[in-house]
Tab-separated table of C-alpha atoms in Angstrom:
chain	number	residue	atom	x	y	z
W	1	MET	CA	13.486	-4.139	5.449
W	2	ALA	CA	11.119	-1.475	4.558
W	3	ARG	CA	11.410	1.189	7.170
W	4	VAL	CA	8.237	2.991	7.667
W	5	LYS	CA	5.524	2.875	5.443
W	6	PRO	CA	2.724	1.991	7.571
W	7	TRP	CA	-0.307	2.873	5.839
W	8	GLY	CA	-0.246	5.010	3.016
W	9	LEU	CA	-2.932	2.203	2.331
W	10	VAL	CA	-4.121	-0.514	0.500
W	11	LEU	CA	-5.647	-2.511	-2.038
W	12	VAL	CA	-6.263	-5.301	-3.947
W	13	ALA	CA	-6.438	-8.276	-6.037
W	14	LEU	CA	-9.994	-8.462	-7.135
W	15	CYS	CA	-12.620	-10.807	-8.184
W	16	MET	CA	-11.848	-13.134	-11.024
W	17	THR	CA	-14.959	-15.249	-10.864
W	18	SER	CA	-14.684	-16.312	-14.474
W	19	LEU	CA	-10.946	-16.506	-14.936
W	20	SER	CA	-11.402	-19.803	-16.759
W	21	SER	CA	-12.978	-17.933	-19.642
W	22	LEU	CA	-9.899	-15.716	-19.759
W	23	VAL	CA	-7.429	-18.547	-19.641
W	24	ASN	CA	-9.273	-20.903	-21.963
W	25	GLY	CA	-11.212	-18.516	-24.149
W	26	ALA	CA	-10.667	-15.465	-26.252
W	27	GLY	CA	-11.422	-12.806	-23.730
W	28	ALA	CA	-12.555	-11.556	-20.350
W	29	GLY	CA	-15.686	-13.243	-19.122
W	30	ALA	CA	-18.606	-11.395	-17.621
W	31	GLY	CA	-18.095	-10.655	-13.942
W	32	SER	CA	-14.314	-11.017	-13.954
W	33	ILE	CA	-12.109	-8.275	-12.616
W	34	ALA	CA	-8.381	-7.772	-12.190
W	35	SER	CA	-6.293	-5.863	-9.658
W	36	PHE	CA	-3.252	-3.751	-10.377
W	37	VAL	CA	-1.477	-2.810	-7.141
W	38	PHE	CA	0.965	0.094	-6.776
W	39	GLY	CA	2.629	1.275	-3.608
W	40	ASP	CA	5.143	0.611	-0.866
W	41	SER	CA	5.828	-2.108	1.694
W	42	LEU	CA	2.243	-2.083	2.956
W	43	VAL	CA	1.296	-3.929	-0.216
W	44	ASP	CA	4.608	-5.269	-1.597
W	45	ALA	CA	3.985	-8.955	-2.354
W	46	GLY	CA	7.626	-9.790	-3.073
W	47	ASN	CA	9.028	-7.398	-5.681
W	48	ASN	CA	11.899	-6.411	-3.424
W	49	ASN	CA	13.032	-10.043	-3.309
W	50	TYR	CA	14.373	-9.460	-6.812
W	51	LEU	CA	16.226	-6.211	-6.049
W	52	GLN	CA	19.621	-5.585	-4.464
W	53	THR	CA	18.098	-3.593	-1.632
W	54	LEU	CA	18.250	-3.138	2.116
W	55	SER	CA	14.450	-3.134	2.199
W	56	LYS	CA	13.571	-6.829	2.318
W	57	ALA	CA	11.134	-9.050	4.180
W	58	ASN	CA	12.145	-12.441	2.734
W	59	ILE	CA	13.507	-13.667	6.069
W	60	PRO	CA	11.644	-15.373	8.933
W	61	PRO	CA	9.596	-14.853	10.969
W	62	ASN	CA	7.969	-12.604	8.332
W	63	GLY	CA	5.141	-14.584	6.759
W	64	ILE	CA	4.868	-16.974	9.695
W	65	ASN	CA	1.052	-16.899	9.417
W	66	PHE	CA	0.850	-16.764	5.609
W	67	LYS	CA	-1.043	-19.966	4.807
W	68	ALA	CA	-0.413	-19.843	1.058
W	69	SER	CA	3.340	-20.313	1.624
W	70	GLY	CA	3.069	-22.678	4.573
W	71	GLY	CA	4.393	-19.965	6.874
W	72	ARG	CA	7.510	-19.257	4.811
W	73	PRO	CA	8.477	-15.633	4.063
W	74	THR	CA	7.365	-14.345	0.671
W	75	GLY	CA	8.599	-10.764	0.830
W	76	ARG	CA	5.444	-9.450	2.485
W	77	PHE	CA	6.215	-7.046	5.332
W	78	THR	CA	3.860	-8.636	7.853
W	79	ASN	CA	3.189	-11.958	9.564
W	80	GLY	CA	0.484	-13.014	7.105
W	81	ARG	CA	-1.610	-11.379	4.421
W	82	THR	CA	-1.408	-7.779	3.317
W	83	ILE	CA	-4.458	-5.575	3.040
W	84	SER	CA	-4.458	-6.226	-0.717
W	85	ASP	CA	-4.470	-9.981	-0.199
W	86	ILE	CA	-7.422	-9.819	2.176
W	87	VAL	CA	-9.426	-7.432	0.015
W	88	GLY	CA	-8.974	-9.769	-2.918
W	89	GLU	CA	-10.212	-12.740	-0.911
W	90	GLU	CA	-13.241	-10.799	0.321
W	91	LEU	CA	-14.115	-9.965	-3.280
W	92	GLY	CA	-13.669	-13.518	-4.490
W	93	VAL	CA	-10.286	-13.582	-6.206
W	94	PRO	CA	-8.887	-17.136	-6.434
W	95	ASN	CA	-5.240	-16.019	-6.641
W	96	TYR	CA	-3.085	-13.133	-5.430
W	97	ALA	CA	-1.769	-10.635	-7.966
W	98	VAL	CA	1.722	-11.784	-8.990
W	99	PRO	CA	4.718	-9.516	-8.227
W	100	TYR	CA	5.865	-7.881	-11.463
W	101	LEU	CA	9.526	-8.785	-10.907
W	102	ALA	CA	8.812	-12.454	-10.207
W	103	PRO	CA	9.950	-14.868	-12.943
W	104	ASN	CA	6.415	-16.233	-13.365
W	105	SER	CA	4.790	-12.832	-14.019
W	106	THR	CA	4.226	-13.456	-17.712
W	107	GLY	CA	1.508	-14.968	-19.832
W	108	LYS	CA	-2.049	-15.607	-18.708
W	109	VAL	CA	-1.247	-15.226	-15.003
W	110	ILE	CA	-1.301	-11.425	-15.452
W	111	LEU	CA	-5.021	-11.626	-16.185
W	112	TYR	CA	-5.528	-11.762	-12.403
W	113	GLY	CA	-3.687	-8.465	-12.163
W	114	VAL	CA	-0.117	-7.581	-11.232
W	115	ASN	CA	1.520	-6.179	-8.095
W	116	TYR	CA	4.162	-3.479	-8.712
W	117	ALA	CA	4.553	-2.304	-5.090
W	118	SER	CA	8.009	-2.002	-3.567
W	119	GLY	CA	9.174	-1.592	0.003
W	120	GLY	CA	10.859	1.801	0.304
W	121	GLY	CA	9.120	3.285	-2.743
W	122	GLY	CA	7.491	6.681	-2.814
W	123	ILE	CA	5.836	9.309	-4.955
W	124	MET	CA	9.103	11.235	-5.247
W	125	ASN	CA	11.987	9.574	-7.051
W	126	ALA	CA	14.478	10.463	-4.299
W	127	THR	CA	12.392	8.734	-1.632
W	128	GLY	CA	13.914	5.581	-0.148
W	129	SER	CA	17.428	6.160	-1.499
W	130	ILE	CA	18.733	5.014	1.892
W	131	PHE	CA	17.706	1.468	0.867
W	132	VAL	CA	19.878	1.641	-2.300
W	133	ASN	CA	17.255	0.077	-4.595
W	134	ARG	CA	13.452	0.282	-4.597
W	135	LEU	CA	10.754	0.951	-7.176
W	136	GLY	CA	9.305	4.451	-6.994
W	137	LEU	CA	5.845	5.122	-8.392
W	138	ASP	CA	7.199	6.436	-11.710
W	139	ILE	CA	9.034	3.157	-12.318
W	140	GLN	CA	6.009	1.133	-11.212
W	141	ILE	CA	3.919	2.892	-13.850
W	142	ASP	CA	6.651	2.231	-16.441
W	143	TYR	CA	6.285	-1.451	-15.595
W	144	PHE	CA	2.502	-1.293	-15.923
W	145	ASN	CA	3.024	0.140	-19.413
W	146	ASN	CA	4.884	-3.086	-20.226
W	147	THR	CA	2.022	-5.152	-18.804
W	148	ARG	CA	-0.449	-3.090	-20.808
W	149	LYS	CA	1.301	-4.150	-24.027
W	150	GLN	CA	1.298	-7.785	-22.904
W	151	LEU	CA	-2.468	-7.592	-22.347
W	152	ASP	CA	-2.881	-6.353	-25.922
W	153	GLY	CA	-1.098	-9.495	-27.038
W	154	LEU	CA	-3.184	-11.793	-24.829
W	155	LEU	CA	-6.639	-10.335	-25.450
W	156	GLY	CA	-6.300	-8.194	-28.559
W	157	PRO	CA	-6.160	-4.370	-28.409
W	158	SER	CA	-9.907	-3.745	-28.245
W	159	GLU	CA	-10.695	-6.273	-25.551
W	160	ALA	CA	-7.577	-5.373	-23.585
W	161	LYS	CA	-8.662	-1.736	-23.480
W	162	ASP	CA	-12.114	-2.744	-22.256
W	163	TYR	CA	-10.599	-5.060	-19.659
W	164	ILE	CA	-8.329	-2.348	-18.269
W	165	SER	CA	-10.995	0.353	-18.327
W	166	ASN	CA	-14.044	-1.536	-17.095
W	167	LYS	CA	-12.908	-4.731	-15.385
W	168	SER	CA	-9.757	-3.690	-13.514
W	169	ILE	CA	-9.157	-1.783	-10.295
W	170	PHE	CA	-6.000	0.251	-9.747
W	171	SER	CA	-4.943	0.673	-6.119
W	172	ILE	CA	-2.309	3.143	-4.999
W	173	THR	CA	-0.951	2.878	-1.445
W	174	ILE	CA	1.943	5.280	-1.172
W	175	GLY	CA	3.208	8.453	0.510
W	176	SER	CA	4.441	7.429	3.963
W	177	ASN	CA	8.016	6.942	2.797
W	178	ASP	CA	8.047	10.367	1.220
W	179	PHE	CA	7.919	11.736	4.750
W	180	LEU	CA	9.675	9.127	6.872
W	181	ASN	CA	12.353	8.053	4.394
W	182	ASN	CA	12.798	11.383	2.699
W	183	TYR	CA	11.665	14.676	4.216
W	184	LEU	CA	11.875	13.617	7.873
W	185	LEU	CA	14.832	11.248	7.623
W	186	PRO	CA	17.323	12.134	10.377
W	187	LEU	CA	20.543	13.829	9.166
W	188	LEU	CA	20.246	12.830	5.498
W	189	SER	CA	17.244	15.067	4.823
W	190	THR	CA	18.472	18.171	6.646
W	191	GLY	CA	19.383	19.895	3.394
W	192	THR	CA	15.950	19.237	1.934
W	193	ARG	CA	14.194	20.663	4.969
W	194	ILE	CA	16.331	23.796	4.819
W	195	SER	CA	15.701	24.359	1.114
W	196	GLU	CA	12.036	23.332	0.978
W	197	SER	CA	9.271	24.174	3.443
W	198	PRO	CA	6.761	21.512	4.518
W	199	ASP	CA	4.092	23.274	2.446
W	200	ALA	CA	6.295	23.234	-0.643
W	201	PHE	CA	7.216	19.564	-0.161
W	202	VAL	CA	3.569	18.504	0.153
W	203	ASP	CA	2.701	20.585	-2.925
W	204	ASP	CA	5.502	18.822	-4.783
W	205	MET	CA	4.145	15.409	-3.763
W	206	ILE	CA	0.641	16.295	-4.928
W	207	ASN	CA	1.865	17.653	-8.262
W	208	HIS	CA	3.888	14.499	-8.899
W	209	LEU	CA	0.946	12.283	-7.960
W	210	ARG	CA	-1.396	14.244	-10.236
W	211	ASN	CA	0.906	13.515	-13.173
W	212	GLN	CA	1.295	9.862	-12.174
W	213	LEU	CA	-2.442	9.212	-11.854
W	214	THR	CA	-3.078	11.031	-15.131
W	215	ARG	CA	-0.498	8.829	-16.806
W	216	LEU	CA	-2.322	5.707	-15.610
W	217	TYR	CA	-5.544	7.211	-16.976
W	218	GLN	CA	-3.852	7.700	-20.342
W	219	LEU	CA	-3.001	3.969	-20.248
W	220	ASP	CA	-6.773	3.269	-19.984
W	221	ALA	CA	-7.099	2.907	-16.189
W	222	ARG	CA	-10.491	4.146	-15.008
W	223	LYS	CA	-11.274	2.666	-11.559
W	224	PHE	CA	-8.880	3.893	-8.881
W	225	VAL	CA	-8.552	3.491	-5.122
W	226	VAL	CA	-6.003	5.822	-3.520
W	227	GLY	CA	-5.084	5.497	0.147
W	228	ASN	CA	-4.077	8.484	2.211
W	229	VAL	CA	-1.089	8.455	4.579
W	230	GLY	CA	-1.772	6.922	7.969
W	231	PRO	CA	-0.739	8.218	11.409
W	232	ILE	CA	2.976	7.705	10.805
W	233	GLY	CA	3.832	9.452	14.044
W	234	CYS	CA	2.214	6.625	16.025
W	235	ILE	CA	4.175	3.610	14.768
W	236	PRO	CA	6.488	1.788	17.224
W	237	TYR	CA	9.614	3.063	15.439
W	238	GLN	CA	8.622	6.702	15.851
W	239	LYS	CA	7.513	6.228	19.462
W	240	THR	CA	10.745	4.442	20.323
W	241	ILE	CA	13.296	6.776	18.746
W	242	ASN	CA	11.489	9.808	20.170
W	243	GLN	CA	11.185	8.173	23.624
W	244	LEU	CA	7.455	8.726	23.845
W	245	SER	CA	4.960	7.172	26.222
W	246	GLU	CA	2.421	4.588	25.116
W	247	ASN	CA	-0.295	7.152	24.467
W	248	GLN	CA	1.870	9.708	22.650
W	249	CYS	CA	2.577	10.161	18.928
W	250	VAL	CA	5.067	12.333	17.040
W	251	GLY	CA	3.195	15.537	16.274
W	252	LEU	CA	5.157	16.761	13.244
W	253	ALA	CA	4.897	13.474	11.357
W	254	ASN	CA	1.147	13.261	11.891
W	255	LYS	CA	0.690	16.932	11.034
W	256	LEU	CA	2.459	16.453	7.696
W	257	ALA	CA	0.379	13.353	6.975
W	258	MET	CA	-2.860	15.240	7.660
W	259	GLN	CA	-1.735	18.176	5.520
W	260	TYR	CA	-0.985	15.828	2.628
W	261	ASN	CA	-4.262	13.954	3.139
W	262	LEU	CA	-6.357	17.118	2.832
W	263	GLN	CA	-4.673	17.982	-0.440
W	264	LEU	CA	-4.940	14.402	-1.679
W	265	LYS	CA	-8.690	14.430	-1.148
W	266	ASP	CA	-8.938	17.683	-3.124
W	267	LEU	CA	-6.765	16.199	-5.870
W	268	LEU	CA	-9.027	13.177	-6.276
W	269	THR	CA	-12.086	15.441	-6.422
W	270	GLU	CA	-10.312	17.469	-9.103
W	271	LEU	CA	-9.454	14.389	-11.152
W	272	ASN	CA	-12.976	12.972	-10.825
W	273	GLY	CA	-14.241	16.151	-12.478
W	274	LYS	CA	-11.451	16.468	-15.026
W	275	LEU	CA	-10.754	12.951	-16.333
W	276	GLN	CA	-13.816	11.752	-18.183
W	277	GLY	CA	-15.035	8.307	-17.186
W	278	ALA	CA	-12.587	7.949	-14.287
W	279	ILE	CA	-13.661	7.111	-10.732
W	280	PHE	CA	-11.212	7.941	-7.933
W	281	VAL	CA	-12.083	6.502	-4.524
W	282	TYR	CA	-10.439	7.979	-1.427
W	283	ALA	CA	-9.425	5.496	1.297
W	284	ASN	CA	-9.207	7.270	4.652
W	285	VAL	CA	-6.536	5.061	6.184
W	286	TYR	CA	-5.460	7.745	8.644
W	287	ASP	CA	-8.747	7.778	10.563
W	288	LEU	CA	-9.175	4.023	10.262
W	289	VAL	CA	-5.791	3.276	11.805
W	290	MET	CA	-6.188	5.959	14.463
W	291	GLU	CA	-9.423	4.255	15.479
W	292	LEU	CA	-7.523	0.980	15.927
W	293	ILE	CA	-4.769	2.683	17.918
W	294	ALA	CA	-7.086	4.690	20.159
W	295	ASN	CA	-9.517	1.828	20.846
W	296	TYR	CA	-7.330	-1.243	20.423
W	297	ALA	CA	-8.899	-3.195	23.298
W	298	LYS	CA	-12.323	-2.852	21.667
W	299	TYR	CA	-10.966	-4.777	18.669
W	300	GLY	CA	-9.375	-7.531	20.745
W	301	PHE	CA	-5.788	-6.228	20.853
W	302	THR	CA	-3.632	-5.918	23.956
W	303	THR	CA	-1.279	-3.264	22.555
W	304	ALA	CA	-1.168	-0.675	19.788
W	305	SER	CA	2.320	0.521	20.723
W	306	ARG	CA	4.647	-2.461	20.886
W	307	ALA	CA	5.846	-4.352	17.818
W	308	CYS	CA	5.198	-8.092	17.886
W	309	CYS	CA	8.511	-8.734	16.083
W	310	GLY	CA	11.472	-6.421	16.651
W	311	ASN	CA	14.083	-5.298	19.151
W	312	GLY	CA	15.185	-2.143	20.881
W	313	GLY	CA	13.591	0.304	23.254
W	314	GLN	CA	10.341	0.202	25.143
W	315	PHE	CA	8.246	-0.783	22.114
W	316	ALA	CA	10.688	-3.113	20.258
W	317	GLY	CA	10.752	-0.397	17.665
W	318	ILE	CA	14.349	0.089	16.550
W	319	ILE	CA	15.640	-3.152	15.014
W	320	PRO	CA	13.573	-4.547	12.103
W	321	CYS	CA	11.955	-7.972	12.288
W	322	GLY	CA	14.332	-10.856	11.606
W	323	PRO	CA	15.454	-14.284	12.858
W	324	THR	CA	17.061	-12.838	16.010
W	325	SER	CA	14.142	-10.567	16.919
W	326	SER	CA	11.973	-10.998	19.959
W	327	LEU	CA	8.602	-12.417	18.921
W	328	CYS	CA	5.305	-12.029	20.750
W	329	GLU	CA	3.361	-15.128	21.754
W	330	ASP	CA	-0.033	-14.094	20.362
W	331	ARG	CA	0.255	-12.334	17.020
W	332	GLU	CA	-3.509	-11.731	16.952
W	333	LYS	CA	-3.174	-9.343	19.902
W	334	HIS	CA	-0.775	-6.789	18.360
W	335	VAL	CA	-1.841	-3.961	16.057
W	336	PHE	CA	1.757	-3.782	14.775
W	337	TRP	CA	3.724	-6.699	13.429
W	338	ASP	CA	7.082	-4.901	13.331
W	339	PRO	CA	8.335	-1.357	14.036
W	340	TYR	CA	6.594	-0.046	10.903
W	341	HIS	CA	3.830	-2.323	9.599
W	342	PRO	CA	0.474	-3.601	10.869
W	343	SER	CA	-0.168	-7.229	11.719
W	344	GLU	CA	-2.439	-9.459	9.674
W	345	ALA	CA	-5.054	-9.080	12.416
W	346	ALA	CA	-5.036	-5.308	11.930
W	347	ASN	CA	-4.940	-5.709	8.146
W	348	ARG	CA	-8.149	-7.785	8.306
W	349	ILE	CA	-10.022	-4.991	10.055
W	350	ILE	CA	-8.684	-2.348	7.678
W	351	ALA	CA	-9.429	-4.406	4.563
W	352	ARG	CA	-13.001	-5.209	5.537
W	353	GLN	CA	-13.771	-1.556	6.155
W	354	LEU	CA	-12.484	-0.775	2.673
W	355	VAL	CA	-14.555	-3.550	1.094
W	356	TYR	CA	-17.822	-3.099	3.006
W	357	GLY	CA	-17.515	0.129	5.000
W	358	SER	CA	-19.239	3.486	4.977
W	359	THR	CA	-18.066	6.804	3.561
W	360	LYS	CA	-16.445	7.546	6.930
W	361	TYR	CA	-13.487	5.479	5.783
W	362	ILE	CA	-13.913	5.046	2.024
W	363	SER	CA	-15.656	7.513	-0.264
W	364	PRO	CA	-17.614	8.117	-2.398
W	365	MET	CA	-18.141	4.325	-2.373
W	366	ASN	CA	-16.638	1.159	-0.930
W	367	LEU	CA	-14.738	-1.447	-2.937
W	368	THR	CA	-17.682	-3.775	-3.342
W	369	GLN	CA	-19.588	-0.946	-4.971
W	370	LEU	CA	-16.605	0.063	-7.105
W	371	ARG	CA	-16.162	-3.522	-8.292
W	372	ASN	CA	-19.820	-3.761	-9.264
W	373	LEU	CA	-19.910	-0.625	-11.399
């Protein structure tokens, strides 16, 4: 199960309107675009199914509303589609980006894009060690390097470079685990908190991410969407273990998220000025999710505190979603699917803001505009 990763954010399998020209012809057709997805369990499409890990979602009732699988679990940490899945559909993609570790992730299928995300993964390599195995961002980028070479073979070096640079979007949804399954992890992280201040830990995260994004740039990536960390202090797990009321959130967790988010925004501004030809878009997931939590009734939800699938405590927030979990009757009415992740209903709202929304939530442009550049 992928403890906590709510939002770190989001993205995308994008518009492959002329995939047939890719599959049947020599190169990428006009108007086609691919999605390369990096991150944690918010956007994991099944990579953890192929790892010996404690962070898995390949058991029911996960995926119960995922039409593409007939309601069977796929390894997605929600009841239906992830934010990436929905964004891709909104932008016209006929297929979801294939998980890198899946046996069928070779050949022409990678021309849609590839999903490298892993439940439990983080920016820092130590993040998520409690799960035994997971793919951190460094490893995910190693895997993209392999894909990059495969694209050279499929399209030829010149066209592959153009395809990656001009017709592909790179989404990074990561960071929540670095707090909740690293720096703030009860007992196991005590030594880290003694030896490293919150300021120093956030600085360390930003420095690692700077190097990671620069590495993707050096592999010809140019269009980026990077999600900030959501209000991790407001998820059912945090509310339950801290015995909070419905309208309360854990202050320290949210404070750290906001501190990181400010520095992330500055980092993306820095890279936009420094890396020639690159476009880094900042997805403000924190404010978007806080809007859903604060005004849930306005969006048709009945609760933004209780997990639809889970057990334990006032908000069903301790035991991860599984076959023996309690399950809500109307999954459209819960902001949270399980103790850590949003429902498909919440993902739809988030995704559409990223695709069509204003600079309040995605800046300097939305994903439709980024796709069309």
